[in-house]
Amino acid sequence: MKRNDASYIIESNRFCKEAGMNPNEVSRPKHFLSKLGLAEKRKSYSEILSVVRFFSNKLLDSLRGTPILVVVSDANGYLLEIEGDETIKETIKQFGIRPGSLFTLEDTGTNVISLALQQKHPISIIGDQHYHTFLHEIACYGTGFHYTDENNLLGSVSIMMPIQCQNPLFLTMLTQAVDSIERELLLRKQNKQLNIMNQIMLSRTRNGIVITDENGITTEFNDFAQQISNNSRKSVIGRNICESNITGTYFKEVLEKRKIFTDEELQFIDVKGKLVVCLFDAQPIYEDGKMIGAFGQFRDISDRHFLQEKYNYLAYHDDLTNLPNRRYIQKEIEAIIEEIKAGNKRTLALLYIDLDRFKIINDNFSHSYGDILLKKVSQRLCSCLGENDVLARMGGDEFIFLLKDFDDPEYVKKKAEEVQNLFHESFYVGSDELHTTASIGMAIYPEYPISMEKLMIYADNAMYQAKAQGKNRYSIYTSELLEEMTYEYRLEADLRRALENDEFVLHYQPQIHHQTGEVVGLEALIRWQHPTLGLLPPGKFIKLAEENGLITQIGKWVINEACSQNKKWQDAGMEPIKVSVNLSTQQFLSKDLVTFMKDSLERTALDPQYLVVEITEYMAMEYDYSLKVLKQLKAIGIGISIDDFGTGYSSLNYLKNFPIDYIKIDKTFVDEIMIDHNNTFIIKAIITLAHNLQMQVIAEGVETKEQLDFLIKQKCDFIQGYLFSKPLPAIEIEEKYLLQRK
């Protein structure tokens, strides 16, 4: 036992020791429910288990890829369900852990189920906190769950995993899942009580009510039911409800199979020929456990239904042109792609249409003129819709044709030509003659699967290519699409071999002191020396590395290489200098980050003060985790820099509490210093804020003397950018800068 172990662990392990348990022997459960007993227990818990199963499955889905087990017990400690990793399931079977086994402190020693049931708060038992050594490689988290209105203990939910996967965040996730379970159980309990109240207060409700006896003979039909259905009470009472062509089939199921229906939507035409839309509930009525009839309830939602239809229409249609909108067309494309993936033979193509010089018309004739023109354009475009075509307005002056189920790809080209011909004639708005043309990008869904987003990007890129070629034309993306996909597949395969083949190199960009002009730091930036494509910048492969999971390995290589190179420079007698490295989101969130940083510094013998890590604002959104990790890195002696500041989720709370040394002003702000006054105000504010918080500021992407003069005037501490130097190989940095600092 450790001095800082929780009291419940200390007490439990003391009990095991005093009971004479051998910690090196496997403690197996000694009591088990019979198959019939387990079935009856699970039946009595069926509703509770359905709720627990729903949220535990969500928990398992969110942790997919992590070897984890979710275990549910009743209030006595009998295991009712075990879900999750099959390997762990097989392992625990050897110890007698299976559904129906009873977990008690007396039989199984210190265990998460017994302690979770005993404690009034979530618990964790990690590794050697277990009394028995066979559990030392397991991390467990658990908590009880209750009917919260009575604080009535119902059971426990626990998660188990190999100790190397343990993370305090799992306890938080489990607590949130159990909170959701308890809320849902309480809601269901309250709903049951509400159903009972409904049976008592039938005559006082504003809903249409129908009550029958056990044979289906109608015994009650209230005033509101008469109003909804236009049937008189006299004509309905005494008749068998199962004969009703509206609700008969539902009541038959209720009376014969004890089924319950909730919120069934019914539509019928009343005697005036008006559509009536109702929500219908039905359930058996019991007295002393015996069914004595059936209860049905109508709620007239006609007004809401028609309003919802209107909202649904507006949600998927453009309010200016009444054409389908972006949301509608994306949904359509996704549906067709899913059918293609399922093996159905479908064809699909997009024409992305952008009006040429529309901004000039808006600026010279007013936006109201522009709106009228867009309506006229949409009407003209509708005139060439084929049988299977869909036209949508994407926003602004952009439209899209969705072409589907065509027999020949030539149809796509002919449709593009047909659209262009529509713009030969002028448009008239009032007495003014307006003329515009269209640039069209074409993309045909290929023989291999791609996403809806990619298909739209391909069409959009083709449209921009048409504009770049002089407007009033169309451009097709099919050949470029195939080439790009082939290139990407090949690049991914090469990337997997790049680490093994030592193909990555680091270039370093100097950071210059704004007053002295001296180099005060270097940012390490990765390059890929591809064997056939030459030197590739990070923009060509970093996103690919993030998608295929290689980014953490590459990030570790960058840290090792930067530390090693910096130490080599120092050993060669050059004046020490800080080198900063960028951390990816995946690397920052990895559990071994701090340990790896320590190991790298020890392995390379680099003093931590000469290493700076750069994170983005987005990474800092997980506040508690980020604060903990950054404090640990700071304790080692590593510098902390916030990169791309101002482009993410800025929070003064982060700046105040995080141990930050540097703030880097993003290049996008620097680019427009001289043309956008808003950017100048933002930069001034960032510098002032950072200095007041005792932090230093680095401006990156500085390319002109005007930008430099402005930043110097605002007392920006350090400058980085092409004005001084592009990123250079280590040998050039050494010759051009470091040797000068001796």
XYZ file of C-alpha atoms in Angstrom:
742
model
C 0.000 0.000 0.000
C 1.096 3.519 -0.784
C 0.684 6.367 1.653
C -1.406 8.331 -0.840
C -3.811 5.464 -1.709
C -7.495 6.226 -1.122
C -8.835 5.183 2.283
C -11.238 2.650 0.771
C -8.306 0.848 -0.901
C -6.249 0.875 2.296
C -9.159 -0.481 4.348
C -10.025 -3.136 1.759
C -6.442 -4.398 1.492
C -6.115 -4.423 5.309
C -9.234 -6.605 5.461
C -7.745 -9.008 2.882
C -4.513 -9.271 4.860
C -6.266 -9.798 8.188
C -8.516 -12.417 6.559
C -5.382 -14.379 5.675
C -5.775 -14.092 1.905
C -2.685 -15.030 -0.111
C -1.973 -12.131 -2.500
C -0.246 -14.485 -4.954
C -3.218 -16.809 -5.315
C -6.064 -16.156 -7.740
C -9.201 -15.184 -5.825
C -12.204 -16.525 -7.703
C -15.867 -15.777 -7.080
C -17.427 -18.532 -4.929
C -21.103 -17.900 -5.538
C -22.916 -17.976 -8.878
C -26.475 -17.535 -10.036
C -27.952 -20.519 -11.831
C -28.828 -20.069 -15.510
C -32.469 -19.675 -14.517
C -31.573 -17.333 -11.677
C -29.429 -15.180 -13.992
C -32.203 -15.083 -16.599
C -34.757 -14.023 -13.993
C -32.396 -11.425 -12.555
C -31.721 -9.954 -16.011
C -35.439 -9.983 -16.784
C -36.161 -8.007 -13.622
C -33.386 -5.603 -14.644
C -34.378 -5.558 -18.339
C -35.351 -1.884 -18.539
C -32.396 -0.827 -16.397
C -30.002 -2.936 -18.500
C -31.373 -1.489 -21.752
C -30.565 2.021 -20.514
C -27.138 1.027 -19.170
C -26.364 -0.889 -22.377
C -27.200 2.143 -24.543
C -24.821 4.471 -22.727
C -22.096 1.846 -22.162
C -22.124 1.123 -25.910
C -21.669 4.847 -26.550
C -18.730 4.771 -24.136
C -17.208 1.756 -25.935
C -17.704 3.439 -29.335
C -15.964 6.605 -28.135
C -12.988 4.486 -26.962
C -12.861 2.224 -30.018
C -9.338 0.898 -30.487
C -8.630 0.860 -26.737
C -8.715 -2.642 -25.159
C -11.451 -2.062 -22.606
C -14.214 -3.986 -20.839
C -17.493 -2.608 -19.437
C -18.996 -4.642 -16.580
C -22.482 -4.150 -15.087
C -23.582 -5.605 -11.726
C -26.743 -5.526 -9.669
C -26.885 -3.902 -6.229
C -25.628 -7.099 -4.541
C -22.556 -7.498 -6.761
C -23.828 -10.161 -9.202
C -22.406 -9.589 -12.696
C -25.218 -9.121 -15.220
C -23.369 -8.083 -18.384
C -19.807 -7.970 -19.677
C -19.140 -6.101 -22.947
C -16.006 -5.009 -24.776
C -12.636 -6.447 -25.751
C -12.886 -10.174 -26.529
C -9.285 -10.904 -25.486
C -9.866 -9.474 -22.012
C -13.143 -11.406 -21.804
C -11.333 -14.676 -22.449
C -8.649 -13.776 -19.912
C -11.043 -13.050 -17.064
C -13.009 -16.250 -17.728
C -9.928 -18.096 -16.409
C -10.496 -16.365 -13.076
C -14.176 -17.364 -12.900
C -15.379 -13.900 -13.871
C -18.537 -14.325 -15.938
C -22.183 -13.211 -15.898
C -23.858 -14.545 -12.778
C -20.740 -14.528 -10.573
C -20.950 -12.710 -7.231
C -18.277 -10.221 -6.229
C -17.754 -9.690 -2.509
C -14.777 -8.462 -0.546
C -14.774 -11.728 1.452
C -14.557 -13.940 -1.663
C -12.614 -11.935 -4.217
C -10.653 -9.446 -2.117
C -10.145 -5.868 -3.241
C -12.232 -5.442 -6.410
C -13.800 -2.562 -8.284
C -17.375 -3.910 -8.159
C -17.636 -4.291 -4.391
C -15.948 -0.963 -3.720
C -18.053 0.863 -6.341
C -21.204 -0.413 -4.626
C -19.926 0.568 -1.177
C -18.632 4.050 -1.954
C -20.838 7.062 -2.653
C -18.484 8.374 -5.314
C -16.629 7.062 -8.377
C -13.532 4.992 -7.593
C -10.392 3.755 -9.321
C -8.111 0.817 -8.515
C -4.906 0.931 -10.523
C -2.408 -1.899 -10.761
C -0.788 -2.810 -7.432
C -3.547 -1.030 -5.523
C -5.277 -4.414 -5.924
C -4.430 -6.804 -3.101
C -3.972 -9.812 -5.391
C -0.968 -9.726 -7.699
C -2.801 -11.304 -10.652
C -4.730 -8.029 -10.946
C -1.635 -5.772 -10.895
C -1.638 -5.442 -14.671
C -5.231 -4.143 -14.708
C -6.649 -0.641 -14.205
C -10.251 -0.436 -13.026
C -12.717 2.433 -12.705
C -16.194 2.056 -11.258
C -19.207 3.766 -9.768
C -22.666 2.855 -8.526
C -25.872 4.048 -10.143
C -29.207 4.806 -8.478
C -32.747 5.952 -8.769
C -31.727 9.465 -7.805
C -35.131 10.524 -6.457
C -34.883 7.852 -3.739
C -31.094 7.383 -3.680
C -31.932 3.724 -4.224
C -28.795 1.789 -5.264
C -29.453 -0.244 -8.406
C -26.009 -1.570 -9.297
C -22.602 -0.582 -10.593
C -20.861 0.097 -13.893
C -17.127 -0.572 -14.117
C -14.518 -0.385 -16.848
C -11.354 -2.479 -16.925
C -8.290 -2.235 -19.153
C -4.574 -3.082 -19.274
C -2.666 -0.819 -16.892
C -0.714 0.790 -19.722
C -3.990 2.233 -21.033
C -5.019 3.815 -17.705
C -5.888 7.497 -17.767
C -7.766 9.598 -15.173
C -9.955 10.884 -18.012
C -11.639 7.462 -18.147
C -13.091 8.059 -14.685
C -14.560 11.359 -15.884
C -16.034 9.683 -18.969
C -17.523 6.888 -16.826
C -19.004 9.428 -14.393
C -20.622 11.331 -17.264
C -22.052 8.095 -18.704
C -23.525 7.081 -15.322
C -25.005 10.587 -14.865
C -26.766 10.087 -18.210
C -27.939 6.607 -17.135
C -29.422 7.948 -13.896
C -31.166 10.808 -15.658
C -32.692 8.446 -18.223
C -33.844 5.972 -15.530
C -35.457 8.779 -13.554
C -37.129 10.115 -16.694
C -38.574 6.700 -17.505
C -39.799 6.268 -13.954
C -41.478 9.650 -14.072
C -43.045 8.808 -17.434
C -44.581 5.667 -15.939
C -46.037 7.715 -13.129
C -47.340 10.156 -15.714
C -49.096 7.353 -17.601
C -50.893 6.354 -14.397
C -51.970 9.954 -13.868
C -53.310 10.022 -17.413
C -55.577 7.073 -16.648
C -56.925 8.902 -13.573
C -57.529 12.244 -15.262
C -58.994 11.111 -18.578
C -62.010 13.340 -18.475
C -60.003 16.481 -17.721
C -57.501 16.213 -20.561
C -57.540 18.391 -23.655
C -56.637 15.369 -25.769
C -58.987 13.002 -27.578
C -59.507 9.942 -25.368
C -60.787 6.474 -26.282
C -61.289 3.730 -23.654
C -62.370 0.149 -24.323
C -63.113 -2.924 -22.256
C -61.030 -6.097 -22.477
C -62.946 -7.185 -25.603
C -62.351 -3.923 -27.444
C -65.859 -2.494 -26.978
C -65.630 1.299 -26.740
C -66.726 2.550 -23.314
C -65.483 6.153 -23.421
C -65.086 8.687 -26.221
C -64.572 12.190 -24.895
C -65.562 15.562 -26.350
C -62.145 16.313 -27.775
C -62.102 12.939 -29.566
C -65.423 13.874 -31.165
C -63.998 17.209 -32.319
C -60.903 15.631 -33.851
C -62.633 12.759 -35.620
C -66.013 14.359 -36.378
C -67.592 11.162 -35.029
C -70.254 11.514 -32.358
C -69.889 9.782 -29.038
C -73.209 8.012 -29.596
C -72.013 6.502 -32.878
C -68.828 5.136 -31.322
C -69.804 3.923 -27.813
C -70.643 0.203 -27.830
C -68.812 -0.535 -31.106
C -65.676 -2.660 -31.315
C -62.717 -0.308 -31.728
C -60.834 -2.932 -33.721
C -63.224 -2.224 -36.617
C -61.943 1.361 -36.904
C -60.050 1.909 -40.157
C -57.876 4.516 -38.407
C -56.916 2.971 -35.058
C -58.292 -0.572 -35.268
C -54.981 -2.313 -35.975
C -53.279 -0.532 -33.063
C -55.988 -1.427 -30.521
C -55.941 -5.039 -31.739
C -52.207 -5.222 -30.929
C -52.799 -3.626 -27.514
C -55.643 -5.990 -26.559
C -54.145 -9.203 -27.924
C -50.418 -8.690 -27.396
C -50.330 -6.086 -24.600
C -48.330 -3.751 -26.860
C -47.813 -0.072 -26.082
C -47.729 2.597 -28.787
C -46.305 6.068 -28.315
C -46.386 9.053 -30.670
C -47.669 7.142 -33.692
C -48.471 9.705 -36.387
C -51.947 9.237 -37.883
C -53.319 11.164 -40.840
C -56.904 11.134 -42.089
C -59.344 13.330 -43.981
C -62.249 14.678 -41.961
C -65.801 15.150 -43.267
C -64.892 18.610 -44.543
C -62.099 17.175 -46.672
C -59.415 18.658 -44.449
C -56.236 16.736 -43.590
C -55.992 16.013 -39.873
C -52.643 14.963 -38.358
C -52.590 13.433 -34.865
C -50.107 11.789 -32.549
C -51.649 8.630 -31.138
C -50.748 6.711 -27.952
C -52.289 3.426 -26.865
C -51.697 1.013 -23.987
C -53.449 -1.642 -21.889
C -55.291 -0.691 -18.680
C -54.661 -2.962 -15.698
C -56.427 -3.512 -12.402
C -54.739 -5.704 -9.793
C -52.438 -7.051 -12.482
C -55.281 -8.052 -14.809
C -55.899 -6.297 -18.121
C -59.359 -4.751 -18.064
C -59.259 -2.740 -21.287
C -57.304 -0.369 -23.495
C -56.621 3.344 -23.473
C -56.031 5.507 -26.553
C -55.129 9.173 -26.798
C -55.134 11.589 -29.762
C -53.258 14.874 -29.911
C -54.094 17.105 -32.836
C -50.823 18.409 -34.253
C -52.140 19.522 -37.638
C -50.981 23.127 -37.217
C -47.596 22.024 -35.935
C -47.301 19.492 -38.749
C -47.936 22.057 -41.468
C -45.611 24.545 -39.784
C -42.922 21.881 -39.515
C -43.356 21.058 -43.192
C -42.816 24.724 -43.944
C -39.712 24.842 -41.745
C -38.386 21.656 -43.331
C -38.911 23.191 -46.741
C -37.089 26.368 -45.743
C -34.272 24.341 -44.168
C -33.593 22.646 -47.489
C -34.459 25.436 -49.914
C -33.067 28.826 -50.781
C -35.483 31.571 -49.740
C -34.555 33.850 -52.660
C -34.912 31.464 -55.608
C -36.907 28.619 -53.968
C -34.325 26.223 -55.346
C -32.895 23.422 -53.195
C -29.989 24.724 -51.117
C -26.527 23.456 -50.180
C -27.860 21.266 -47.344
C -30.363 19.605 -49.688
C -27.890 18.885 -52.463
C -25.270 17.518 -50.064
C -27.833 15.151 -48.594
C -28.791 13.968 -52.087
C -25.173 13.399 -53.087
C -24.415 11.469 -49.890
C -27.452 9.232 -50.442
C -26.362 8.349 -53.992
C -22.770 7.697 -52.877
C -24.032 5.327 -50.163
C -26.010 3.429 -52.799
C -22.915 3.193 -55.005
C -20.881 1.876 -52.075
C -23.619 -0.710 -51.445
C -23.122 -2.037 -54.971
C -26.016 -0.322 -56.765
C -25.272 0.851 -60.272
C -25.660 4.627 -60.203
C -23.962 7.423 -62.108
C -23.311 10.825 -60.595
C -21.785 14.096 -61.757
C -21.710 17.728 -60.656
C -21.685 20.975 -62.603
C -20.476 23.755 -60.325
C -21.632 27.087 -61.832
C -20.337 30.523 -60.878
C -21.576 33.702 -62.559
C -18.815 35.817 -64.075
C -18.524 39.475 -63.017
C -21.597 39.253 -60.776
C -19.887 41.418 -58.135
C -19.615 44.243 -60.665
C -23.371 44.100 -61.259
C -24.046 44.155 -57.514
C -21.689 47.057 -56.930
C -23.009 49.150 -59.825
C -26.742 48.395 -59.761
C -27.333 47.537 -56.057
C -27.934 44.245 -54.294
C -31.656 44.334 -55.011
C -30.826 44.262 -58.723
C -28.457 41.413 -58.042
C -31.199 39.462 -56.268
C -33.602 39.932 -59.187
C -30.885 38.801 -61.584
C -30.266 35.666 -59.496
C -33.987 34.814 -59.666
C -33.985 35.222 -63.450
C -30.813 33.127 -63.763
C -32.351 30.369 -61.641
C -35.486 30.362 -63.827
C -33.395 30.094 -66.965
C -31.247 27.305 -65.476
C -34.399 25.367 -64.528
C -35.411 25.381 -68.176
C -32.661 22.904 -69.058
C -33.196 20.438 -66.214
C -33.258 16.846 -67.398
C -35.538 14.180 -65.991
C -33.020 13.085 -63.329
C -31.276 16.423 -62.776
C -31.436 18.586 -59.661
C -30.529 22.282 -59.562
C -29.521 23.999 -56.320
C -28.273 27.405 -55.283
C -25.130 27.054 -53.174
C -25.118 30.674 -52.029
C -24.120 34.002 -53.540
C -23.878 33.631 -57.300
C -23.024 29.910 -57.231
C -25.338 27.164 -58.469
C -24.875 23.452 -58.854
C -26.390 20.856 -61.176
C -26.602 17.341 -59.740
C -26.730 14.941 -62.685
C -27.631 11.348 -61.842
C -28.367 8.037 -63.532
C -27.186 9.146 -66.978
C -26.119 6.478 -69.494
C -23.211 8.241 -71.168
C -20.588 10.606 -69.659
C -21.086 12.760 -72.767
C -24.379 13.811 -71.167
C -22.403 15.796 -68.607
C -20.461 17.682 -71.260
C -23.600 18.369 -73.302
C -25.365 19.657 -70.206
C -22.480 22.059 -69.498
C -22.681 23.366 -73.071
C -26.457 23.714 -72.756
C -26.038 25.754 -69.570
C -23.498 28.044 -71.196
C -25.830 28.659 -74.138
C -28.446 29.967 -71.703
C -26.285 33.046 -71.097
C -26.042 34.150 -74.738
C -29.104 36.332 -74.279
C -29.123 39.313 -71.922
C -31.174 39.553 -68.755
C -33.507 42.513 -68.192
C -34.027 43.979 -64.737
C -36.497 46.818 -65.078
C -35.290 48.865 -68.026
C -31.663 47.824 -67.575
C -30.040 45.200 -69.787
C -27.605 43.028 -67.846
C -25.225 40.506 -69.308
C -23.333 37.790 -67.498
C -21.673 34.488 -68.375
C -20.931 31.341 -66.397
C -17.765 29.476 -65.477
C -18.530 25.779 -64.969
C -16.570 23.069 -63.190
C -17.454 19.440 -63.994
C -16.705 16.402 -61.817
C -17.839 12.837 -62.536
C -17.934 10.363 -59.652
C -15.078 7.904 -60.333
C -15.019 4.093 -60.237
C -13.388 4.089 -56.791
C -15.046 5.503 -53.651
C -14.593 9.145 -52.641
C -16.547 11.308 -50.216
C -19.211 13.857 -51.031
C -16.854 16.603 -49.821
C -14.105 15.523 -52.224
C -16.453 15.325 -55.191
C -17.654 18.865 -54.477
C -14.094 20.086 -54.026
C -13.134 18.578 -57.387
C -16.050 20.327 -59.101
C -15.232 23.589 -57.304
C -11.559 23.358 -58.283
C -12.518 22.718 -61.892
C -14.745 25.797 -61.811
C -11.845 27.930 -60.573
C -9.699 26.450 -63.327
C -12.336 27.591 -65.840
C -12.213 31.099 -64.359
C -8.413 31.102 -64.451
C -8.532 30.188 -68.140
C -10.571 33.282 -68.964
C -14.124 32.670 -67.672
C -17.210 31.823 -69.775
C -16.115 28.221 -70.269
C -16.223 24.835 -68.596
C -13.445 22.663 -67.232
C -13.670 18.969 -66.375
C -11.826 17.414 -63.480
C -11.904 13.699 -64.326
C -8.311 13.221 -65.510
C -6.849 15.454 -62.824
C -8.940 13.659 -60.202
C -7.522 10.271 -61.178
C -4.003 11.652 -61.239
C -4.364 13.266 -57.819
C -5.835 10.152 -56.203
C -3.088 7.971 -57.669
C -0.490 10.448 -56.451
C -2.003 10.489 -52.956
C -2.125 6.683 -52.685
C 1.478 6.424 -53.806
C 2.601 9.183 -51.467
C 0.939 7.464 -48.500
C 2.780 4.210 -49.235
C 6.075 6.119 -49.568
C 5.400 8.005 -46.322
C 5.183 4.745 -44.373
C 8.703 3.911 -45.514
C 10.168 7.385 -45.092
C 11.064 6.980 -41.391
C 12.702 3.602 -41.975
C 14.709 4.991 -44.898
C 15.783 8.132 -42.971
C 14.304 10.443 -45.624
C 13.240 13.295 -43.327
C 15.459 16.330 -42.735
C 15.094 19.450 -40.618
C 15.496 22.982 -41.858
C 15.783 25.842 -39.395
C 14.382 29.372 -39.656
C 16.093 32.088 -37.592
C 14.225 34.229 -35.063
C 15.756 37.716 -34.905
C 15.853 40.150 -31.971
C 14.031 43.326 -33.023
C 16.650 45.683 -31.557
C 20.020 43.955 -31.917
C 19.322 42.032 -35.121
C 20.940 38.974 -33.535
C 19.634 35.442 -33.950
C 18.028 34.450 -30.640
C 16.305 31.245 -31.675
C 15.573 28.782 -34.445
C 12.366 27.026 -35.433
C 12.880 23.463 -36.619
C 10.742 22.710 -39.686
C 10.520 19.271 -41.243
C 11.149 18.476 -44.920
C 10.835 15.161 -46.749
C 13.673 14.278 -49.101
C 11.541 12.059 -51.337
C 13.655 9.695 -53.474
C 11.861 10.633 -56.723
C 9.813 13.777 -56.036
C 12.646 15.727 -54.426
C 12.406 17.923 -51.330
C 8.780 18.169 -50.178
C 7.525 20.861 -47.756
C 5.295 19.817 -44.825
C 2.143 20.988 -46.595
C 2.558 18.047 -48.990
C 2.563 15.285 -46.383
C 1.689 16.406 -42.817
C -2.089 16.174 -43.330
C -1.595 12.716 -44.844
C 0.481 11.705 -41.800
C -2.293 12.905 -39.487
C -4.898 10.891 -41.389
C -2.942 7.615 -41.364
C -1.632 7.873 -37.784
C 2.067 8.428 -38.567
C 2.204 11.976 -37.239
C 3.199 10.991 -33.686
C 6.162 8.902 -34.898
C 7.258 11.706 -37.202
C 6.868 14.212 -34.342
C 9.118 12.113 -32.114
C 11.745 11.995 -34.848
C 11.621 15.813 -35.129
C 12.175 16.257 -31.373
C 15.081 13.799 -31.269
C 16.712 15.303 -34.340
C 16.315 18.918 -33.152
C 17.729 18.118 -29.700
C 20.597 16.115 -31.184
C 21.517 18.837 -33.705
C 21.352 21.588 -31.082
C 23.686 19.605 -28.806
C 26.110 19.047 -31.707
C 26.283 22.797 -32.267
C 27.018 23.385 -28.599
C 29.659 20.619 -28.497
C 31.318 22.274 -31.499
C 31.804 25.388 -29.384
C 28.977 27.485 -30.756
C 27.027 29.717 -28.401
C 23.889 27.909 -27.131
C 20.618 28.834 -28.817
C 16.975 27.900 -28.296
C 15.382 25.602 -30.899
C 11.592 25.313 -31.082
C 9.651 22.331 -32.400
C 5.961 22.062 -33.297
C 3.791 19.474 -31.562
C 0.883 17.927 -33.454
C -2.464 17.562 -31.703
C -2.120 13.761 -31.608
C 1.366 14.016 -30.130
C 0.304 16.567 -27.511
C -2.550 14.327 -26.379
C -0.424 11.152 -26.205
C 0.070 9.862 -22.659
C 3.831 9.383 -22.997
C 4.634 12.934 -24.188
C 6.290 14.166 -20.978
C 8.225 10.917 -20.495
C 9.385 11.002 -24.108
C 10.571 14.619 -23.782
C 12.589 13.722 -20.669
C 14.116 10.698 -22.395
C 15.042 12.706 -25.506
C 16.753 15.400 -23.460
C 18.650 12.796 -21.413
C 19.578 10.807 -24.506
C 20.960 13.860 -26.323
C 22.317 15.523 -23.130
C 20.690 18.810 -24.192
C 19.946 21.333 -21.451
C 16.110 21.699 -21.413
C 16.327 25.500 -21.448
C 17.396 25.318 -25.097
C 14.253 23.478 -26.243
C 10.898 25.179 -26.880
C 7.692 23.340 -27.815
C 5.010 25.078 -29.872
C 1.324 24.193 -29.460
C -1.756 25.741 -31.038
C -4.727 27.312 -29.285
C -6.882 24.417 -30.456
C -4.781 21.951 -28.452
C -5.359 24.006 -25.300
C -9.141 23.571 -25.444
C -8.911 20.514 -23.165
C -8.099 22.903 -20.337
C -7.375 20.590 -17.381
C -5.296 18.172 -19.428
C -3.347 20.959 -21.168
C -2.624 22.782 -17.909
C -1.287 19.598 -16.324
C 0.954 18.669 -19.284
C 2.292 22.187 -19.825
C 3.180 22.490 -16.146
C 5.041 19.173 -16.338
C 6.979 20.311 -19.417
C 7.727 23.632 -17.745
C 8.968 21.806 -14.638
C 11.493 19.993 -16.814
C 12.763 23.373 -18.003
C 11.309 23.330 -21.526
C 10.002 26.592 -23.008
C 6.338 26.876 -24.098
C 5.116 28.804 -27.138
C 1.540 29.310 -28.407
C 1.665 29.147 -32.217
C -0.749 30.809 -34.689
C -2.142 32.952 -31.869
C -5.439 34.653 -32.661
C -6.677 32.113 -35.224
C -8.154 29.545 -32.840
C -10.118 29.498 -29.623
C -8.389 32.236 -27.686
C -9.053 32.498 -23.975
C -7.567 34.949 -21.532
C -7.907 32.205 -18.943
C -5.387 30.099 -20.917
C -2.896 32.931 -21.075
C -3.309 33.757 -17.395
C -2.934 30.207 -16.073
C -0.765 28.389 -18.616
C 3.036 28.616 -18.143
C 3.597 30.271 -21.528
C 6.888 31.921 -22.516
C 6.164 33.028 -26.083
C 3.166 34.005 -28.181
C 3.553 33.746 -31.959
C 1.458 36.142 -34.026
C 0.040 34.226 -36.970
C 1.274 35.068 -40.473
C -2.261 35.897 -41.653
C -2.291 38.968 -39.404
C 1.210 40.031 -40.435
C 0.396 39.704 -44.161
C -2.218 42.473 -44.041
C -0.655 44.873 -41.559
C -0.387 47.638 -44.138
C -3.823 47.145 -45.764
C -6.202 46.117 -42.973
C -6.462 48.408 -39.946
C -8.256 45.700 -37.987
C -5.125 43.548 -38.184
C -2.970 46.379 -36.852
C -5.266 46.763 -33.851
C -5.205 43.003 -33.231
C -1.405 42.866 -33.370
C -1.079 45.840 -31.002
C -3.488 44.177 -28.583
C -1.648 40.838 -28.698
C 1.744 42.453 -28.019
C 0.395 44.595 -25.176
C -1.411 41.661 -23.600
C 1.606 39.370 -23.851
C 3.998 41.926 -22.349
C 1.619 42.632 -19.476
C 1.597 38.878 -18.762
C 5.423 38.783 -18.863
C 5.507 36.874 -22.154
C 7.556 37.546 -25.270
C 6.096 37.898 -28.747
C 7.349 36.392 -32.011
C 5.901 37.609 -35.323
C 6.160 35.008 -38.078
C 5.840 35.429 -41.824
C 7.523 38.850 -41.952
C 8.399 39.525 -45.595
C 8.605 43.311 -46.085
C 10.452 46.185 -44.472
C 7.135 47.965 -43.870
C 5.921 45.015 -41.815
C 9.214 44.949 -39.907
C 9.120 48.693 -39.151
C 5.562 48.409 -37.816
C 6.449 45.445 -35.588
C 9.568 47.157 -34.246
C 7.510 50.259 -33.482
C 5.058 48.086 -31.531
C 8.016 46.528 -29.633
C 7.481 43.010 -30.935
C 10.339 41.049 -29.316
C 11.407 38.683 -32.103
C 10.918 38.561 -35.865
C 10.771 35.486 -38.090
C 10.234 35.411 -41.828
C 11.607 35.479 -45.366
C 12.703 39.106 -44.955
C 15.645 37.704 -42.986
C 15.850 34.106 -44.102
C 13.835 31.189 -45.386
C 14.222 27.879 -43.484
C 17.733 26.541 -44.174
C 19.521 23.194 -43.747
C 21.594 22.822 -40.572
C 24.928 23.362 -42.320
C 23.769 26.648 -43.880
C 22.333 27.883 -40.562
C 25.650 27.030 -38.963
C 27.738 28.869 -41.562
C 25.464 31.887 -42.011
C 24.374 32.515 -38.423
C 25.764 30.347 -35.654
C 29.465 30.707 -36.435
C 28.950 34.469 -36.346
C 27.724 34.255 -32.730
C 30.933 32.721 -31.299
